[in-house]
PDB file of C-alpha atoms in Angstrom:
ATOM      1  CA  MET A   1      -0.107  -0.162  -0.074  1.00  0.00           C
ATOM      2  CA  THR A   2       2.799   2.682  -0.821  1.00  0.00           C
ATOM      3  CA  ASP A   3       0.417   4.351  -3.454  1.00  0.00           C
ATOM      4  CA  GLY A   4      -1.236   6.723  -1.426  1.00  0.00           C
ATOM      5  CA  LEU A   5      -2.842   8.493  -4.156  1.00  0.00           C
ATOM      6  CA  GLN A   6      -5.700   5.989  -4.934  1.00  0.00           C
ATOM      7  CA  PRO A   7      -7.238   6.907  -1.402  1.00  0.00           C
ATOM      8  CA  GLU A   8      -6.429  10.397  -1.522  1.00  0.00           C
ATOM      9  CA  ARG A   9      -8.463  10.698  -4.509  1.00  0.00           C
ATOM     10  CA  THR A  10     -11.485   8.391  -3.566  1.00  0.00           C
ATOM     11  CA  GLY A  11     -11.735  10.328  -0.287  1.00  0.00           C
ATOM     12  CA  LEU A  12     -11.922  13.844  -2.401  1.00  0.00           C
ATOM     13  CA  ALA A  13     -14.775  12.191  -4.608  1.00  0.00           C
ATOM     14  CA  TRP A  14     -16.666  11.764  -1.321  1.00  0.00           C
ATOM     15  CA  GLN A  15     -16.250  14.992  -0.482  1.00  0.00           C
ATOM     16  CA  ARG A  16     -16.872  16.423  -4.108  1.00  0.00           C
ATOM     17  CA  THR A  17     -19.905  14.161  -3.717  1.00  0.00           C
ATOM     18  CA  ALA A  18     -20.916  15.539   0.104  1.00  0.00           C
ATOM     19  CA  LEU A  19     -20.586  18.767  -1.202  1.00  0.00           C
ATOM     20  CA  ALA A  20     -22.657  18.517  -4.591  1.00  0.00           C
ATOM     21  CA  ALA A  21     -25.485  17.156  -2.553  1.00  0.00           C
ATOM     22  CA  GLY A  22     -25.601  20.420  -0.132  1.00  0.00           C
ATOM     23  CA  ALA A  23     -25.561  22.469  -2.898  1.00  0.00           C
ATOM     24  CA  VAL A  24     -28.750  20.820  -4.450  1.00  0.00           C
ATOM     25  CA  THR A  25     -30.231  21.117  -1.042  1.00  0.00           C
ATOM     26  CA  LEU A  26     -29.856  24.448  -0.507  1.00  0.00           C
ATOM     27  CA  ILE A  27     -31.302  24.977  -4.433  1.00  0.00           C
ATOM     28  CA  LEU A  28     -34.166  23.124  -2.600  1.00  0.00           C
ATOM     29  CA  ILE A  29     -34.601  24.843   0.227  1.00  0.00           C
ATOM     30  CA  HIS A  30     -34.610  27.784  -1.856  1.00  0.00           C
ATOM     31  CA  ASN A  31     -36.802  26.727  -3.856  1.00  0.00           C
ATOM     32  CA  ALA A  32     -39.043  25.419  -0.606  1.00  0.00           C
ATOM     33  CA  SER A  33     -39.235  29.265   0.644  1.00  0.00           C
ATOM     34  CA  ARG A  34     -40.473  30.482  -2.395  1.00  0.00           C
ATOM     35  CA  SER A  35     -43.327  27.759  -2.842  1.00  0.00           C
ATOM     36  CA  GLY A  36     -44.570  28.269   0.805  1.00  0.00           C
ATOM     37  CA  TRP A  37     -42.538  25.070   2.374  1.00  0.00           C
ATOM     38  CA  GLY A  38     -45.427  22.430   3.021  1.00  0.00           C
ATOM     39  CA  ALA A  39     -44.723  19.855   0.522  1.00  0.00           C
ATOM     40  CA  PHE A  40     -41.623  21.004  -0.860  1.00  0.00           C
ATOM     41  CA  THR A  41     -40.406  20.339   2.466  1.00  0.00           C
ATOM     42  CA  ILE A  42     -39.730  16.760   2.205  1.00  0.00           C
ATOM     43  CA  PRO A  43     -36.599  16.490  -0.832  1.00  0.00           C
ATOM     44  CA  ALA A  44     -34.908  19.290   0.561  1.00  0.00           C
ATOM     45  CA  ALA A  45     -35.023  17.240   3.865  1.00  0.00           C
ATOM     46  CA  ILE A  46     -34.489  13.820   1.857  1.00  0.00           C
ATOM     47  CA  LEU A  47     -31.324  15.634   0.028  1.00  0.00           C
ATOM     48  CA  GLY A  48     -30.442  16.779   2.847  1.00  0.00           C
ATOM     49  CA  THR A  49     -30.470  13.693   4.817  1.00  0.00           C
ATOM     50  CA  ALA A  50     -27.673  12.196   1.903  1.00  0.00           C
ATOM     51  CA  ALA A  51     -25.790  15.203   2.163  1.00  0.00           C
ATOM     52  CA  ALA A  52     -25.137  14.490   5.636  1.00  0.00           C
ATOM     53  CA  LEU A  53     -25.011  10.636   5.182  1.00  0.00           C
ATOM     54  CA  LEU A  54     -22.080  11.281   2.538  1.00  0.00           C
ATOM     55  CA  ALA A  55     -20.150  13.839   4.621  1.00  0.00           C
ATOM     56  CA  ILE A  56     -19.902  11.267   7.803  1.00  0.00           C
ATOM     57  CA  GLY A  57     -19.677   8.228   5.625  1.00  0.00           C
ATOM     58  CA  GLY A  58     -17.001   9.830   4.029  1.00  0.00           C
ATOM     59  CA  THR A  59     -14.758  10.407   6.776  1.00  0.00           C
ATOM     60  CA  ILE A  60     -15.485   7.427   7.918  1.00  0.00           C
ATOM     61  CA  ARG A  61     -14.412   5.613   4.703  1.00  0.00           C
ATOM     62  CA  GLU A  62     -11.274   8.148   4.528  1.00  0.00           C
ATOM     63  CA  ARG A  63     -10.365   6.857   8.288  1.00  0.00           C
ATOM     64  CA  ALA A  64     -10.307   3.172   6.680  1.00  0.00           C
ATOM     65  CA  PHE A  65      -8.230   4.464   4.006  1.00  0.00           C
ATOM     66  CA  GLU A  66      -6.095   5.872   6.594  1.00  0.00           C
ATOM     67  CA  ARG A  67      -5.330   2.762   8.534  1.00  0.00           C
ATOM     68  CA  GLY A  68      -4.776   0.785   5.470  1.00  0.00           C
ATOM     69  CA  ASP A  69      -8.262  -0.655   4.581  1.00  0.00           C
ATOM     70  CA  THR A  70      -9.233   0.385   1.209  1.00  0.00           C
ATOM     71  CA  THR A  71     -10.941  -3.676   0.816  1.00  0.00           C
ATOM     72  CA  SER A  72     -14.773  -3.037   0.208  1.00  0.00           C
ATOM     73  CA  PRO A  73     -17.473  -6.182   0.385  1.00  0.00           C
ATOM     74  CA  SER A  74     -19.612  -6.950  -2.587  1.00  0.00           C
ATOM     75  CA  ARG A  75     -22.584  -5.478  -0.650  1.00  0.00           C
ATOM     76  CA  ALA A  76     -22.229  -1.992   0.998  1.00  0.00           C
ATOM     77  CA  THR A  77     -24.694  -0.473   2.781  1.00  0.00           C
ATOM     78  CA  LEU A  78     -23.668   3.351   2.331  1.00  0.00           C
ATOM     79  CA  PRO A  79     -23.827   3.443  -1.131  1.00  0.00           C
ATOM     80  CA  ALA A  80     -26.756   1.411  -1.437  1.00  0.00           C
ATOM     81  CA  LEU A  81     -28.058   4.088   1.021  1.00  0.00           C
ATOM     82  CA  VAL A  82     -26.855   6.964  -1.050  1.00  0.00           C
ATOM     83  CA  ALA A  83     -27.992   5.972  -4.001  1.00  0.00           C
ATOM     84  CA  LEU A  84     -31.675   5.305  -2.141  1.00  0.00           C
ATOM     85  CA  LEU A  85     -32.012   8.781  -0.549  1.00  0.00           C
ATOM     86  CA  ILE A  86     -30.937  10.374  -3.756  1.00  0.00           C
ATOM     87  CA  THR A  87     -33.632   8.415  -5.900  1.00  0.00           C
ATOM     88  CA  ALA A  88     -35.751   9.500  -3.187  1.00  0.00           C
ATOM     89  CA  ALA A  89     -35.490  13.030  -3.156  1.00  0.00           C
ATOM     90  CA  ALA A  90     -35.592  13.268  -7.368  1.00  0.00           C
ATOM     91  CA  VAL A  91     -38.693  11.134  -7.509  1.00  0.00           C
ATOM     92  CA  ALA A  92     -40.116  13.723  -4.387  1.00  0.00           C
ATOM     93  CA  SER A  93     -38.962  16.600  -6.497  1.00  0.00           C
ATOM     94  CA  PHE A  94     -40.557  15.039  -9.364  1.00  0.00           C
ATOM     95  CA  THR A  95     -43.636  14.780  -6.946  1.00  0.00           C
ATOM     96  CA  THR A  96     -44.126  18.341  -5.958  1.00  0.00           C
ATOM     97  CA  LEU A  97     -42.414  20.118  -8.555  1.00  0.00           C
ATOM     98  CA  LEU A  98     -44.466  18.704 -11.535  1.00  0.00           C
ATOM     99  CA  LEU A  99     -47.857  16.969 -10.527  1.00  0.00           C
TER     100      LEU A  99
ATOM    101  CA  MET B   1     -10.882 -27.345  10.789  1.00  0.00           C
ATOM    102  CA  SER B   2     -14.778 -28.054   9.638  1.00  0.00           C
ATOM    103  CA  ASP B   3     -15.286 -24.213  10.613  1.00  0.00           C
ATOM    104  CA  ASN B   4     -12.622 -23.030   7.995  1.00  0.00           C
ATOM    105  CA  ALA B   5     -13.980 -25.252   5.507  1.00  0.00           C
ATOM    106  CA  PRO B   6     -16.570 -23.136   4.354  1.00  0.00           C
ATOM    107  CA  ALA B   7     -15.115 -19.820   4.429  1.00  0.00           C
ATOM    108  CA  GLU B   8     -12.006 -21.085   2.452  1.00  0.00           C
ATOM    109  CA  GLN B   9     -14.809 -22.176  -0.182  1.00  0.00           C
ATOM    110  CA  THR B  10     -15.792 -18.375  -0.472  1.00  0.00           C
ATOM    111  CA  GLU B  11     -12.705 -17.443  -0.511  1.00  0.00           C
ATOM    112  CA  GLN B  12     -11.824 -19.821  -3.468  1.00  0.00           C
ATOM    113  CA  ALA B  13     -14.516 -18.500  -4.904  1.00  0.00           C
ATOM    114  CA  GLU B  14     -14.206 -14.752  -4.322  1.00  0.00           C
ATOM    115  CA  THR B  15     -11.266 -12.873  -3.850  1.00  0.00           C
ATOM    116  CA  GLU B  16     -10.373  -9.395  -2.635  1.00  0.00           C
ATOM    117  CA  PRO B  17      -9.781  -7.580  -5.847  1.00  0.00           C
ATOM    118  CA  ASP B  18      -6.708  -4.740  -6.168  1.00  0.00           C
ATOM    119  CA  TYR B  19      -7.581  -2.210  -3.910  1.00  0.00           C
ATOM    120  CA  ARG B  20      -7.324   0.324  -7.021  1.00  0.00           C
ATOM    121  CA  PHE B  21      -9.845  -1.670  -8.779  1.00  0.00           C
ATOM    122  CA  THR B  22     -12.110  -1.518  -5.755  1.00  0.00           C
ATOM    123  CA  LEU B  23     -11.076   2.033  -5.401  1.00  0.00           C
ATOM    124  CA  ALA B  24     -11.942   3.061  -9.041  1.00  0.00           C
ATOM    125  CA  ASN B  25     -15.415   1.842  -8.484  1.00  0.00           C
ATOM    126  CA  GLU B  26     -16.410   3.216  -5.950  1.00  0.00           C
ATOM    127  CA  ARG B  27     -15.204   6.539  -7.685  1.00  0.00           C
ATOM    128  CA  THR B  28     -17.428   5.982 -10.251  1.00  0.00           C
ATOM    129  CA  PHE B  29     -20.236   5.146  -8.318  1.00  0.00           C
ATOM    130  CA  LEU B  30     -19.731   8.652  -7.264  1.00  0.00           C
ATOM    131  CA  ALA B  31     -19.811  10.209  -9.958  1.00  0.00           C
ATOM    132  CA  TRP B  32     -22.718   8.622 -11.301  1.00  0.00           C
ATOM    133  CA  ILE B  33     -24.345  10.057  -7.929  1.00  0.00           C
ATOM    134  CA  ARG B  34     -23.205  13.549  -8.627  1.00  0.00           C
ATOM    135  CA  THR B  35     -24.098  13.079 -12.422  1.00  0.00           C
ATOM    136  CA  SER B  36     -27.778  12.541 -11.246  1.00  0.00           C
ATOM    137  CA  LEU B  37     -27.450  15.584  -8.431  1.00  0.00           C
ATOM    138  CA  GLY B  38     -26.252  17.774 -11.415  1.00  0.00           C
ATOM    139  CA  LEU B  39     -29.450  17.051 -13.076  1.00  0.00           C
ATOM    140  CA  VAL B  40     -31.660  17.491 -10.242  1.00  0.00           C
ATOM    141  CA  ALA B  41     -29.963  21.033  -9.751  1.00  0.00           C
ATOM    142  CA  GLY B  42     -30.624  21.543 -13.905  1.00  0.00           C
ATOM    143  CA  GLY B  43     -34.474  20.239 -13.377  1.00  0.00           C
ATOM    144  CA  VAL B  44     -35.029  23.048 -10.685  1.00  0.00           C
ATOM    145  CA  ALA B  45     -33.245  25.434 -12.361  1.00  0.00           C
ATOM    146  CA  VAL B  46     -34.963  25.466 -15.249  1.00  0.00           C
ATOM    147  CA  HIS B  47     -38.544  24.817 -13.238  1.00  0.00           C
ATOM    148  CA  GLN B  48     -37.792  28.203 -10.911  1.00  0.00           C
ATOM    149  CA  LEU B  49     -35.290  30.569 -12.922  1.00  0.00           C
ATOM    150  CA  VAL B  50     -36.378  30.837 -16.458  1.00  0.00           C
ATOM    151  CA  PRO B  51     -39.811  31.701 -16.293  1.00  0.00           C
ATOM    152  CA  GLY B  52     -39.421  33.641 -19.454  1.00  0.00           C
ATOM    153  CA  LEU B  53     -38.075  30.208 -21.116  1.00  0.00           C
ATOM    154  CA  ALA B  54     -41.676  28.943 -23.020  1.00  0.00           C
ATOM    155  CA  PRO B  55     -45.290  28.217 -21.092  1.00  0.00           C
ATOM    156  CA  ALA B  56     -45.368  26.853 -18.062  1.00  0.00           C
ATOM    157  CA  PRO B  57     -46.028  23.220 -19.234  1.00  0.00           C
ATOM    158  CA  VAL B  58     -43.504  23.188 -21.763  1.00  0.00           C
ATOM    159  CA  ARG B  59     -40.665  24.352 -18.919  1.00  0.00           C
ATOM    160  CA  ASN B  60     -42.359  21.929 -16.731  1.00  0.00           C
ATOM    161  CA  SER B  61     -42.422  18.978 -19.534  1.00  0.00           C
ATOM    162  CA  LEU B  62     -38.406  19.658 -19.928  1.00  0.00           C
ATOM    163  CA  ALA B  63     -38.079  20.328 -16.099  1.00  0.00           C
ATOM    164  CA  GLY B  64     -39.444  16.871 -15.447  1.00  0.00           C
ATOM    165  CA  ILE B  65     -37.101  14.631 -18.041  1.00  0.00           C
ATOM    166  CA  LEU B  66     -34.134  16.190 -16.524  1.00  0.00           C
ATOM    167  CA  ILE B  67     -35.207  15.315 -12.978  1.00  0.00           C
ATOM    168  CA  ALA B  68     -36.141  11.358 -14.290  1.00  0.00           C
ATOM    169  CA  LEU B  69     -33.092  11.001 -15.988  1.00  0.00           C
ATOM    170  CA  ALA B  70     -31.766  11.686 -12.396  1.00  0.00           C
ATOM    171  CA  ALA B  71     -34.007   9.401 -10.682  1.00  0.00           C
ATOM    172  CA  VAL B  72     -33.281   6.637 -12.860  1.00  0.00           C
ATOM    173  CA  LEU B  73     -29.488   6.935 -12.960  1.00  0.00           C
ATOM    174  CA  SER B  74     -28.932   6.702  -8.989  1.00  0.00           C
ATOM    175  CA  ALA B  75     -31.550   3.933  -8.815  1.00  0.00           C
ATOM    176  CA  THR B  76     -29.318   2.231 -10.949  1.00  0.00           C
ATOM    177  CA  SER B  77     -25.992   3.275 -10.505  1.00  0.00           C
ATOM    178  CA  TYR B  78     -25.882   1.311  -6.747  1.00  0.00           C
ATOM    179  CA  PRO B  79     -26.803  -2.054  -8.255  1.00  0.00           C
ATOM    180  CA  HIS B  80     -24.176  -1.526 -11.351  1.00  0.00           C
ATOM    181  CA  TRP B  81     -21.841  -0.695  -8.264  1.00  0.00           C
ATOM    182  CA  ARG B  82     -22.350  -4.503  -6.567  1.00  0.00           C
ATOM    183  CA  ARG B  83     -21.857  -6.338 -10.543  1.00  0.00           C
ATOM    184  CA  VAL B  84     -18.857  -4.863 -11.201  1.00  0.00           C
ATOM    185  CA  GLN B  85     -17.458  -5.622  -7.583  1.00  0.00           C
ATOM    186  CA  LEU B  86     -18.850  -9.774  -8.020  1.00  0.00           C
ATOM    187  CA  ALA B  87     -17.481  -9.931 -11.349  1.00  0.00           C
ATOM    188  CA  MET B  88     -14.185  -8.457 -10.152  1.00  0.00           C
ATOM    189  CA  ARG B  89     -14.590 -10.773  -6.957  1.00  0.00           C
ATOM    190  CA  ARG B  90     -15.225 -13.788  -8.882  1.00  0.00           C
ATOM    191  CA  GLY B  91     -12.604 -12.801 -11.672  1.00  0.00           C
ATOM    192  CA  GLY B  92     -15.279 -12.448 -14.282  1.00  0.00           C
ATOM    193  CA  PRO B  93     -15.443 -10.059 -16.807  1.00  0.00           C
ATOM    194  CA  LEU B  94     -16.704  -6.591 -15.957  1.00  0.00           C
ATOM    195  CA  PRO B  95     -20.723  -6.114 -16.746  1.00  0.00           C
ATOM    196  CA  ARG B  96     -21.560  -3.846 -19.202  1.00  0.00           C
ATOM    197  CA  SER B  97     -22.938  -0.760 -18.043  1.00  0.00           C
ATOM    198  CA  PRO B  98     -26.604   0.685 -19.693  1.00  0.00           C
ATOM    199  CA  LEU B  99     -26.340   3.680 -17.859  1.00  0.00           C
ATOM    200  CA  THR B 100     -24.145   5.385 -20.183  1.00  0.00           C
ATOM    201  CA  ILE B 101     -26.251   4.475 -22.834  1.00  0.00           C
ATOM    202  CA  LEU B 102     -29.314   5.971 -21.324  1.00  0.00           C
ATOM    203  CA  LEU B 103     -27.410   9.087 -20.084  1.00  0.00           C
ATOM    204  CA  ALA B 104     -26.277  10.200 -23.864  1.00  0.00           C
ATOM    205  CA  ALA B 105     -29.811   9.662 -24.941  1.00  0.00           C
ATOM    206  CA  GLY B 106     -31.116  11.122 -22.261  1.00  0.00           C
ATOM    207  CA  VAL B 107     -28.962  14.019 -22.964  1.00  0.00           C
ATOM    208  CA  LEU B 108     -29.433  14.149 -26.563  1.00  0.00           C
ATOM    209  CA  VAL B 109     -33.458  14.591 -26.009  1.00  0.00           C
ATOM    210  CA  ILE B 110     -32.870  17.227 -23.350  1.00  0.00           C
ATOM    211  CA  SER B 111     -30.218  19.248 -25.610  1.00  0.00           C
ATOM    212  CA  VAL B 112     -32.612  19.137 -28.774  1.00  0.00           C
ATOM    213  CA  PHE B 113     -36.243  19.768 -26.087  1.00  0.00           C
ATOM    214  CA  ALA B 114     -33.809  22.635 -25.268  1.00  0.00           C
ATOM    215  CA  ALA B 115     -32.663  23.813 -28.531  1.00  0.00           C
ATOM    216  CA  VAL B 116     -36.063  23.751 -29.541  1.00  0.00           C
ATOM    217  CA  LEU B 117     -37.620  25.868 -27.201  1.00  0.00           C
ATOM    218  CA  VAL B 118     -34.371  28.847 -27.142  1.00  0.00           C
ATOM    219  CA  ILE B 119     -35.159  28.593 -31.395  1.00  0.00           C
ATOM    220  CA  THR B 120     -39.119  28.999 -31.296  1.00  0.00           C
ATOM    221  CA  GLU B 121     -38.369  31.546 -28.534  1.00  0.00           C
TER     222      GLU B 121
END
């Protein structure tokens, strides 16, 4: 494990994704504030949760890299949860904005 | 010894791949998630920030395509990550990604739609 660049790049990818999720959460909060809150808060809340999960989970993953643990099981809860929450946020955005 | 036998069997069927490939797969997954997030942002922007672009129903259709594509990409990104991870653990060929062609087709539709809106303005 002499090549530290791969873990570093992966850690940065987690951070970048958390930042992107945070930015889109702000857009959804802005949209909710303009639309009178209510159901519009739901997609913002779901995506906010995803952003927090990405930040926390990414940090835990990066700590694991620092310990030299770069294994990844064939089934992983964190990516599954992240993908699920972002899909839910997209579906909630679609429903509240367009229906 | 009898306890080790099943573990050994699994070990033979599945081995931990080179960590660089594991991490590359993880980064690719995260890149798909970011693409999906970008599409959501685009959809909300079209819906809220450009009221002069076209009549509301037309604008909403464009926003709808963007957000629907985002949902499909994020929903398929995890199963794809898992298929790749399993293929690497089992030493099999990498599965083809349906995501790339889907994204290319989706972006083509969105671009044509947006171009028509801008031209007919």
